[in-house]
PDB file of C-alpha atoms in Angstrom:
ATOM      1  CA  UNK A   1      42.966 -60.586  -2.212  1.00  0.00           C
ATOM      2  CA  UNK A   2      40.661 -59.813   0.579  1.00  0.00           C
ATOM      3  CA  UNK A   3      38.387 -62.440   1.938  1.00  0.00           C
ATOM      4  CA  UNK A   4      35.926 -63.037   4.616  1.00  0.00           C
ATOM      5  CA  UNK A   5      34.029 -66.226   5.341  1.00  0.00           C
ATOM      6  CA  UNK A   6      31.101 -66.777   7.333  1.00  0.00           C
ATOM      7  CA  UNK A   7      29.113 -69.411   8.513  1.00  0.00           C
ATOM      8  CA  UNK A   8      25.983 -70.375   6.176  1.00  0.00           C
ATOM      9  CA  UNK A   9      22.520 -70.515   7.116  1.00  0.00           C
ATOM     10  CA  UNK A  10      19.423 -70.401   7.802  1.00  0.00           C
ATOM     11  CA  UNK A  11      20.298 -70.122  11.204  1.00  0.00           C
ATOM     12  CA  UNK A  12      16.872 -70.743  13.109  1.00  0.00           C
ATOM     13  CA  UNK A  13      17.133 -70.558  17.773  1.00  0.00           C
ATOM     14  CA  UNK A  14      14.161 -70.568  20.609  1.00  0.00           C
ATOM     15  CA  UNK A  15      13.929 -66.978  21.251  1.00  0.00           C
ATOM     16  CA  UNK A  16      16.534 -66.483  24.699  1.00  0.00           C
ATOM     17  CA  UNK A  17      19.275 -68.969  22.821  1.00  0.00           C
ATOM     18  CA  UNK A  18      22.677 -68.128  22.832  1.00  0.00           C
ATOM     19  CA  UNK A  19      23.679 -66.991  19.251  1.00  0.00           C
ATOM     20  CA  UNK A  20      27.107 -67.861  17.379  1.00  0.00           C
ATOM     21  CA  UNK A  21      27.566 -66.986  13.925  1.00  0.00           C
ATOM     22  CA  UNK A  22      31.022 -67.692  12.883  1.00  0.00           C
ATOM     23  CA  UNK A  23      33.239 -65.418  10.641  1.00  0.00           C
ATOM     24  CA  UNK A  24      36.888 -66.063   9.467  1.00  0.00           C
ATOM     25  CA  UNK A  25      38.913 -63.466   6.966  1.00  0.00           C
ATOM     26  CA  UNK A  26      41.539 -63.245   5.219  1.00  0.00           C
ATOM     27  CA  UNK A  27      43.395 -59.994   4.841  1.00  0.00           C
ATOM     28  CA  UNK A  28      46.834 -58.241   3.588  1.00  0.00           C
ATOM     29  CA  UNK A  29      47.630 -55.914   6.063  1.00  0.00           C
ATOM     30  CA  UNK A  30      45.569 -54.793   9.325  1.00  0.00           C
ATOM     31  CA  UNK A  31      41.697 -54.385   8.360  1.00  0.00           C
ATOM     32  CA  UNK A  32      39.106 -53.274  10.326  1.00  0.00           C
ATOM     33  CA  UNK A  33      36.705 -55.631  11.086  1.00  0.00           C
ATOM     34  CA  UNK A  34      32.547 -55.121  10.925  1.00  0.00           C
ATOM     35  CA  UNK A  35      28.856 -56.338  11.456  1.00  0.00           C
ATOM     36  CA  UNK A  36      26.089 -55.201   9.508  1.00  0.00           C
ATOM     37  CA  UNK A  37      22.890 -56.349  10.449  1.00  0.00           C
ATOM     38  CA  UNK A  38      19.703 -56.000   7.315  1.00  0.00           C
ATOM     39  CA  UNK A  39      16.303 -56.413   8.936  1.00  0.00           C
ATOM     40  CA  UNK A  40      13.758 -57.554   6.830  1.00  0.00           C
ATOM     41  CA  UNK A  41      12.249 -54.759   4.313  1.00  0.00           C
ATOM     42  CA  UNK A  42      15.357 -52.470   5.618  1.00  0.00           C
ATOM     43  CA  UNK A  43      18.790 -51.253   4.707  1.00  0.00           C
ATOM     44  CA  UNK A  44      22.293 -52.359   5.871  1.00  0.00           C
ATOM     45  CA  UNK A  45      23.087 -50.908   9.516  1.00  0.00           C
ATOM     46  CA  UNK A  46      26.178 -51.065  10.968  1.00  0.00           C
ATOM     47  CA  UNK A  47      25.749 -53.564  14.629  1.00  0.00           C
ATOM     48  CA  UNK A  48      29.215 -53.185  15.674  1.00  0.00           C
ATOM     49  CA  UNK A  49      33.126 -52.639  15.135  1.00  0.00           C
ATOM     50  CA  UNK A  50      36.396 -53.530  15.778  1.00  0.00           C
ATOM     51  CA  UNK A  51      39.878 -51.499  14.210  1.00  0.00           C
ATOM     52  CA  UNK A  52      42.350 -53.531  15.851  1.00  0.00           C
ATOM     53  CA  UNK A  53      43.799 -56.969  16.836  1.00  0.00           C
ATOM     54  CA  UNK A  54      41.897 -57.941  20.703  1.00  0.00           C
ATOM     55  CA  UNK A  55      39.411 -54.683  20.476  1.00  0.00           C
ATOM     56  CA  UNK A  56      35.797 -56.178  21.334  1.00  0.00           C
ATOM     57  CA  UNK A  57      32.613 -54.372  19.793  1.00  0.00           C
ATOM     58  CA  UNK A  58      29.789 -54.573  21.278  1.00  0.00           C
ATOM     59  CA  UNK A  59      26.035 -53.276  19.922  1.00  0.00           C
ATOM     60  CA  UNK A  60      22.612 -54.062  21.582  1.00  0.00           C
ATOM     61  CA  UNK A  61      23.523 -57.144  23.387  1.00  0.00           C
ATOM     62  CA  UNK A  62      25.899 -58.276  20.458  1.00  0.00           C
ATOM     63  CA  UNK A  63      29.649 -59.171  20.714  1.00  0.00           C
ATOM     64  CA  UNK A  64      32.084 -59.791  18.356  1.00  0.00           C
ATOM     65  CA  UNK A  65      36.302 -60.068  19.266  1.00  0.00           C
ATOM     66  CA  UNK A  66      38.810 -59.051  16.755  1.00  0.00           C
ATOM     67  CA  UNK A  67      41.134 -62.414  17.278  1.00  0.00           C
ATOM     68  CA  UNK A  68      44.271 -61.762  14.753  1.00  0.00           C
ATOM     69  CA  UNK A  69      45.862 -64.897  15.732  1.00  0.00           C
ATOM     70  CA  UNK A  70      42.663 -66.704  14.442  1.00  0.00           C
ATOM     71  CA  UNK A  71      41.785 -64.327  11.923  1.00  0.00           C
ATOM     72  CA  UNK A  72      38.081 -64.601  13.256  1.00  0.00           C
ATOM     73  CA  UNK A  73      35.424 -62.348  14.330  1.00  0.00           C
ATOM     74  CA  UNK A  74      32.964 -64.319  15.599  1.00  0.00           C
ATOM     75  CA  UNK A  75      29.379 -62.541  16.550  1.00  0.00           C
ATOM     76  CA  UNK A  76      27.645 -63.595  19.781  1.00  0.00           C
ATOM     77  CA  UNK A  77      24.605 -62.736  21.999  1.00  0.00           C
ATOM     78  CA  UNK A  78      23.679 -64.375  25.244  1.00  0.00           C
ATOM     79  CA  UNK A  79      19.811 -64.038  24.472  1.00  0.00           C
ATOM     80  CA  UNK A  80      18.406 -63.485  21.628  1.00  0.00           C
ATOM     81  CA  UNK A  81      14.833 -61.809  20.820  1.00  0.00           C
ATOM     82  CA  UNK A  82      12.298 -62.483  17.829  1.00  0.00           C
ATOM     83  CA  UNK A  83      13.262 -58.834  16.804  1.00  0.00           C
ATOM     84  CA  UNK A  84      17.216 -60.243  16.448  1.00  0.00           C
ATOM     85  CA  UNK A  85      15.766 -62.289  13.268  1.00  0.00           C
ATOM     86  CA  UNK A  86      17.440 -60.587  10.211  1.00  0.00           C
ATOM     87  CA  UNK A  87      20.719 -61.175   7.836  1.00  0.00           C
ATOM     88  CA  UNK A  88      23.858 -60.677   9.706  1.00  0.00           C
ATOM     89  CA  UNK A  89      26.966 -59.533   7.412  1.00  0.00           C
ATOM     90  CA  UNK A  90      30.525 -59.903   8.649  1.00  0.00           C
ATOM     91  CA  UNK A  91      33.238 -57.315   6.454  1.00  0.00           C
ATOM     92  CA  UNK A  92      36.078 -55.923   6.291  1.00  0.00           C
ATOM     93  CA  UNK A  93      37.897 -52.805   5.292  1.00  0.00           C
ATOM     94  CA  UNK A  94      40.795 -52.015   3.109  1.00  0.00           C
ATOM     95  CA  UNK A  95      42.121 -48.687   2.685  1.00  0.00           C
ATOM     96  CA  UNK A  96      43.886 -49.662  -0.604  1.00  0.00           C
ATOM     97  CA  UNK A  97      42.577 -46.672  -2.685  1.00  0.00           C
ATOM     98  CA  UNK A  98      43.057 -44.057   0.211  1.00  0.00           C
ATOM     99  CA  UNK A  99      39.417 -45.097   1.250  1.00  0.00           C
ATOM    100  CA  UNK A 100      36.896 -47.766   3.506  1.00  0.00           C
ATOM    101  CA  UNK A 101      35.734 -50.268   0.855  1.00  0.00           C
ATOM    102  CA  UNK A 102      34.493 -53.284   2.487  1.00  0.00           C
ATOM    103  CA  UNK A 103      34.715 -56.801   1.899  1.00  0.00           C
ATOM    104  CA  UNK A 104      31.745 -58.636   2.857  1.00  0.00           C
ATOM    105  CA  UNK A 105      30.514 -62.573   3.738  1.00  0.00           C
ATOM    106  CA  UNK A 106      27.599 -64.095   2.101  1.00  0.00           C
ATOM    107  CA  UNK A 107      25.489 -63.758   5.302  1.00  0.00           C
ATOM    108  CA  UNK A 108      23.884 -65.704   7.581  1.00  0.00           C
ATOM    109  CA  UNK A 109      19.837 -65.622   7.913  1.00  0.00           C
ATOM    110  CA  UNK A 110      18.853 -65.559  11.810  1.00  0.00           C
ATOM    111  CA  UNK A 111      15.135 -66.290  12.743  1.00  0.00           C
ATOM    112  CA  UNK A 112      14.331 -66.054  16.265  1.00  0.00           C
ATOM    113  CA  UNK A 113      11.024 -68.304  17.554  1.00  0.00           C
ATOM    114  CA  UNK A 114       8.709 -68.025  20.199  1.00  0.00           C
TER     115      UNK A 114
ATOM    116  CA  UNK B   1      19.626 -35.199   9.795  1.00  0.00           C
ATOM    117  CA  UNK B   2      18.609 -37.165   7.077  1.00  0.00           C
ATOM    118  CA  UNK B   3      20.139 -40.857   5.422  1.00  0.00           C
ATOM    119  CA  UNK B   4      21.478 -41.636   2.416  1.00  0.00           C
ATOM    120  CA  UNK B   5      18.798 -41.716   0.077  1.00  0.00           C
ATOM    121  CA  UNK B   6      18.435 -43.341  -3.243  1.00  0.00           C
ATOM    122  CA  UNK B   7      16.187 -43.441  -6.438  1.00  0.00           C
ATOM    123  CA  UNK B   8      14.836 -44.740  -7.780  1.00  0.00           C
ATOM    124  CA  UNK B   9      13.781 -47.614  -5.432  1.00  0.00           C
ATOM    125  CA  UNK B  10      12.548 -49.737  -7.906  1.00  0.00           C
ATOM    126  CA  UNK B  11      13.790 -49.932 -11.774  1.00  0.00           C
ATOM    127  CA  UNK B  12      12.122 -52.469 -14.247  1.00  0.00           C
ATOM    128  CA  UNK B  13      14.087 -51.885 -17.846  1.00  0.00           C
ATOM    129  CA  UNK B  14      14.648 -54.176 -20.855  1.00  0.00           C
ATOM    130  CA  UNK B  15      17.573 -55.614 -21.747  1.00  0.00           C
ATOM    131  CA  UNK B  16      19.921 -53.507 -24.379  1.00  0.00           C
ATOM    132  CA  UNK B  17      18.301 -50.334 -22.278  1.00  0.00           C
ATOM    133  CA  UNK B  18      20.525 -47.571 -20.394  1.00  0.00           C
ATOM    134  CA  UNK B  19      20.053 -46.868 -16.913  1.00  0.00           C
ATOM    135  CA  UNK B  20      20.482 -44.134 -14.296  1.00  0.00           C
ATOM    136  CA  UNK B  21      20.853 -44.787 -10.353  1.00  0.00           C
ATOM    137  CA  UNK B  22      21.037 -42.003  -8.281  1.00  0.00           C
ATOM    138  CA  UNK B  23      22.493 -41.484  -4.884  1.00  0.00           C
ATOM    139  CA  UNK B  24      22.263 -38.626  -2.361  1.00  0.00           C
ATOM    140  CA  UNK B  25      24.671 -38.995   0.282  1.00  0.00           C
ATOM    141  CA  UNK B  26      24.482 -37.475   4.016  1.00  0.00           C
ATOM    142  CA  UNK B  27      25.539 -34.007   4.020  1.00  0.00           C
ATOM    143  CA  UNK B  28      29.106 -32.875   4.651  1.00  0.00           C
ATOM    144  CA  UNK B  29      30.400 -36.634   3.933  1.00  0.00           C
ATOM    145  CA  UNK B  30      33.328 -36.797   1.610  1.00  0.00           C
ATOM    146  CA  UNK B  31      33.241 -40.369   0.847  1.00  0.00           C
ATOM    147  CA  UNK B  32      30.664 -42.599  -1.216  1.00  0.00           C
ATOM    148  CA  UNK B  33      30.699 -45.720  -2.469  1.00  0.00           C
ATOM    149  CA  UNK B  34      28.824 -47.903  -4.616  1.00  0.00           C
ATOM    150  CA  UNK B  35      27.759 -51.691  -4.219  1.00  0.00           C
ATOM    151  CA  UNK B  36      25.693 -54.194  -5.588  1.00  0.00           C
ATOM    152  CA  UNK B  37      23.837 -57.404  -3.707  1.00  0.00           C
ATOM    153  CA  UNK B  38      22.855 -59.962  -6.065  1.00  0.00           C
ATOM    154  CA  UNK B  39      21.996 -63.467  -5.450  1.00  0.00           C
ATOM    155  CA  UNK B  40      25.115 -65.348  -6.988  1.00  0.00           C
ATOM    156  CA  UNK B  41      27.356 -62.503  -6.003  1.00  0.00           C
ATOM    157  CA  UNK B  42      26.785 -61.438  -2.665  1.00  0.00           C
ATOM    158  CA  UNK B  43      27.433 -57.818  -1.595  1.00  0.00           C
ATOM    159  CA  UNK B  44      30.203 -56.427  -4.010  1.00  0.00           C
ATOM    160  CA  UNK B  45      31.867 -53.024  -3.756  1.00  0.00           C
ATOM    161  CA  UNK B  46      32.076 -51.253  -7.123  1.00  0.00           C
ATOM    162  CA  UNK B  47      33.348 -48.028  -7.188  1.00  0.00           C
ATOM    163  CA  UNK B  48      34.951 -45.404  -4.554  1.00  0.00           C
ATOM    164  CA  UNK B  49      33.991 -41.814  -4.439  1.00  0.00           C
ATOM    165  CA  UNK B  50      36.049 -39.080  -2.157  1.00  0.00           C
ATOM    166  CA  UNK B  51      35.046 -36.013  -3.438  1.00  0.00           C
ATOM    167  CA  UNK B  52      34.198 -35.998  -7.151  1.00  0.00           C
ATOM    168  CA  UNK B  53      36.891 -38.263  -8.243  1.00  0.00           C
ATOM    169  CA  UNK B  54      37.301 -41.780  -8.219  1.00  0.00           C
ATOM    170  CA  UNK B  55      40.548 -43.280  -6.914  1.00  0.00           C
ATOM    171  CA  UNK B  56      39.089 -47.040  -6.916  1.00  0.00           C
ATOM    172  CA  UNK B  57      37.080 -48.236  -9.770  1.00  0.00           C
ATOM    173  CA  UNK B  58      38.161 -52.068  -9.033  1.00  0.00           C
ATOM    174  CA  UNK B  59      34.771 -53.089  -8.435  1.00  0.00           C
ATOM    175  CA  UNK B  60      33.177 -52.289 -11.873  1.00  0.00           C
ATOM    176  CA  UNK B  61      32.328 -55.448 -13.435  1.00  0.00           C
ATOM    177  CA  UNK B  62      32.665 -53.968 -17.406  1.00  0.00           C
ATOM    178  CA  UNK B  63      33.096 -50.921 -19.052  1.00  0.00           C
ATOM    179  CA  UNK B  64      29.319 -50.826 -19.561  1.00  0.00           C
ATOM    180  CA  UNK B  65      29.346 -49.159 -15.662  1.00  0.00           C
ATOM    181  CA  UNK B  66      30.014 -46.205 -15.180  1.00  0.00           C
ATOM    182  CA  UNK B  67      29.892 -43.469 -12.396  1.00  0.00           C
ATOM    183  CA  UNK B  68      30.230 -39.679 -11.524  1.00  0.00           C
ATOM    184  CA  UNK B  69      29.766 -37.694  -8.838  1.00  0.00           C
ATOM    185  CA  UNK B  70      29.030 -33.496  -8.768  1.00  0.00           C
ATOM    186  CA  UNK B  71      29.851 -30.576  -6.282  1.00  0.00           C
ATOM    187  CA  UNK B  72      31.140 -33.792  -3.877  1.00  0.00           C
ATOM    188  CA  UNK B  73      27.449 -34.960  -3.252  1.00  0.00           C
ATOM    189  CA  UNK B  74      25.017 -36.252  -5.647  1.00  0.00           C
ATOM    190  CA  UNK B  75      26.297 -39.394  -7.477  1.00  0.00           C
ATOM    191  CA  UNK B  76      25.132 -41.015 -10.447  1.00  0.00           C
ATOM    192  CA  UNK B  77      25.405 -44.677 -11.790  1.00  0.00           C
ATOM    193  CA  UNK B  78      25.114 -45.782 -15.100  1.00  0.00           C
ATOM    194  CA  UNK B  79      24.718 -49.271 -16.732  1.00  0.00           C
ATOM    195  CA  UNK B  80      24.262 -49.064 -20.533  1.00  0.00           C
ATOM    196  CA  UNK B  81      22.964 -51.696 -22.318  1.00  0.00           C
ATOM    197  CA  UNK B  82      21.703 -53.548 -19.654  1.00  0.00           C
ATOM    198  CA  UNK B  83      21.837 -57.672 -19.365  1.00  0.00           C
ATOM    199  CA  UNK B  84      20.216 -59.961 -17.127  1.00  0.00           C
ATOM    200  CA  UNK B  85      22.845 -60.713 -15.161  1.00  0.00           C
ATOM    201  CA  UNK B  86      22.601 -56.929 -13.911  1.00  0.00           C
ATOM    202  CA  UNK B  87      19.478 -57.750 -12.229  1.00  0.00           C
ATOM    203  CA  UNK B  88      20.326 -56.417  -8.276  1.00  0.00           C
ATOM    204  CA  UNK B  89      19.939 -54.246  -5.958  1.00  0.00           C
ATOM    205  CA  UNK B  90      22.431 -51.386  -5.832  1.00  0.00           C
ATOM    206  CA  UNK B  91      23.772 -49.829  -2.330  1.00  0.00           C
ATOM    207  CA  UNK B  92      24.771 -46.822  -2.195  1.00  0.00           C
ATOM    208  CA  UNK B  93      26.901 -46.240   1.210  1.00  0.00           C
ATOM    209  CA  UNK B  94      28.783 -42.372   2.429  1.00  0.00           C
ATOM    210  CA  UNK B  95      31.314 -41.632   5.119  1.00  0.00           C
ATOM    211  CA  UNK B  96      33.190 -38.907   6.615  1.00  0.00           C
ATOM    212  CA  UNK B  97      36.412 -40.784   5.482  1.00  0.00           C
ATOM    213  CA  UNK B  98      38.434 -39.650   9.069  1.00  0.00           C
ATOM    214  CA  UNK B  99      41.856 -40.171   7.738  1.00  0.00           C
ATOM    215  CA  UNK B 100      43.704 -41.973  10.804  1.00  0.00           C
ATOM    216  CA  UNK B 101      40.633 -43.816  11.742  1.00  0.00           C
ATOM    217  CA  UNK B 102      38.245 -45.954  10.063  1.00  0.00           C
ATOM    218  CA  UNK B 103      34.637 -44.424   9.589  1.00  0.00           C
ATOM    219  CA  UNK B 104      31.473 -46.047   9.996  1.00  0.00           C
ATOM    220  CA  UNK B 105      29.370 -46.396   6.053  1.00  0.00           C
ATOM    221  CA  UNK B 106      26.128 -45.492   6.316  1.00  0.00           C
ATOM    222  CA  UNK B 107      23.758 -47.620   3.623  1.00  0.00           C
ATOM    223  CA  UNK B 108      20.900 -46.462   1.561  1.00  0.00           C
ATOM    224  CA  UNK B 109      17.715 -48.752   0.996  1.00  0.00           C
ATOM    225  CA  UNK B 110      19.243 -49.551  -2.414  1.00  0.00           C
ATOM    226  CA  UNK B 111      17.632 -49.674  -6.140  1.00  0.00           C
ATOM    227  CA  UNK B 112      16.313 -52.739  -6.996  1.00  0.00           C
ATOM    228  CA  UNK B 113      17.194 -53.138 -10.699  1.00  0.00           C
ATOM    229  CA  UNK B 114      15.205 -55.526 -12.845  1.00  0.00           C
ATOM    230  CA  UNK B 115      16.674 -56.385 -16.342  1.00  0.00           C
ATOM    231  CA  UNK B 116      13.353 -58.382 -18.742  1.00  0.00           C
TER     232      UNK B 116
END
């Protein structure tokens, strides 16, 4: 079945770090790939996308690469804020069903200091 | 125009109890889906929702879940007798399910279901 791994944390950076969190899947077929981003006291938003194999989303500073010959989708930012600290989900789609159900990681905890 | 909303936010129930989750998706979308983020679980899909019937049902854990959705809005989830281990929050997410593409889910604040 349909995976997706990501990188555990607490993940805890100087505000202005660079930011890596780390997500592998594993899929049958050709998935779309996602980051949601859950800011504390709030709902899942969507941060960014990617449908295909080398497509880049991008979202508020954030990037992530669909890599298929890595099967990774690896979020970065250059600088990040305090107001970047949240949870940060990596998922996938699968259309078996005829519709969008998503796959997601465990999800990595960001906190941004001062 | 306005989110996904669901209610109630907050459900405290005793164990052996039935309970109703309710989901109000954006207008006009076709799609809705249930999940559930627990602690040991993560964020699980549950059930799939285009229109008023339900061609995935995977995600149900037993056949103590069940779901239903009227006039391709409003959706309803129900756990009867309810154990500990239900203890989560429930998501409920909607779409415009584009055919050819992928569509973006938008995500409720959840019910936070607590089983005593």
């Amino acid at each position: 079945g349909n995976s997706v791994t990501q990188m555990e944390g607490p993940v805890t950076l100087s505000e202005e770090a660079f930011l890596t969190i780390n997500c592998t899947y594993t899929a049958t077929g050709y998935p779309s790939l996602f980051w949601y981003v859950q800011y504390p006291g709030e709902g899942l938003q969507l941060l960014l996308k990617a449908t295909k194999a080398d497509d880049k989303g991008s979202n508020k500073g954030f990037e992530a690469t669909y890599r298929k010959e890595t099967t990774s989708f690896h979020l970065e930012k250059g600088s990040v804020q305090v107001s970047d600290s949240a949870v940060y989900f990596c998922a996938l789609s699968d259309r078996a069903g005829g519709g969008n159900k998503l796959t997601f990681g465990t999800g990595t905890q960001l906190k941004v200091e001062l | 125009g306005a989110g996904v909303s669901q209610s109630p936010s907050n459900k405290v129930t005793e164990k052996g109890k039935d309970v109703e989750l309710r989901c109000d998706p954006i207008s006009g979308h076709t799609a809705l889906y249930w999940y559930r983020q627990s602690l040991g679980q993560g964020l699980e899909f549950l059930i799939y929702f285009q229109g008023n019937s339900a061609p995935d049902k995977s995600g149900l854990p037993s056949d103590r879940f069940s779901a239903e959705r009227t006039g391709g809005s409003v959706s309803t989830l129900t756990i009867q007798r309810t154990q500990q281990e239900d203890s989560a929050v429930y998501l409920c997410a909607s779409s415009l399910n584009v055919p050819l593409g992928t569509d973006t889910q938008y995500f409720g604040p959840g019910t936070r279901l607590t089983v005593l």
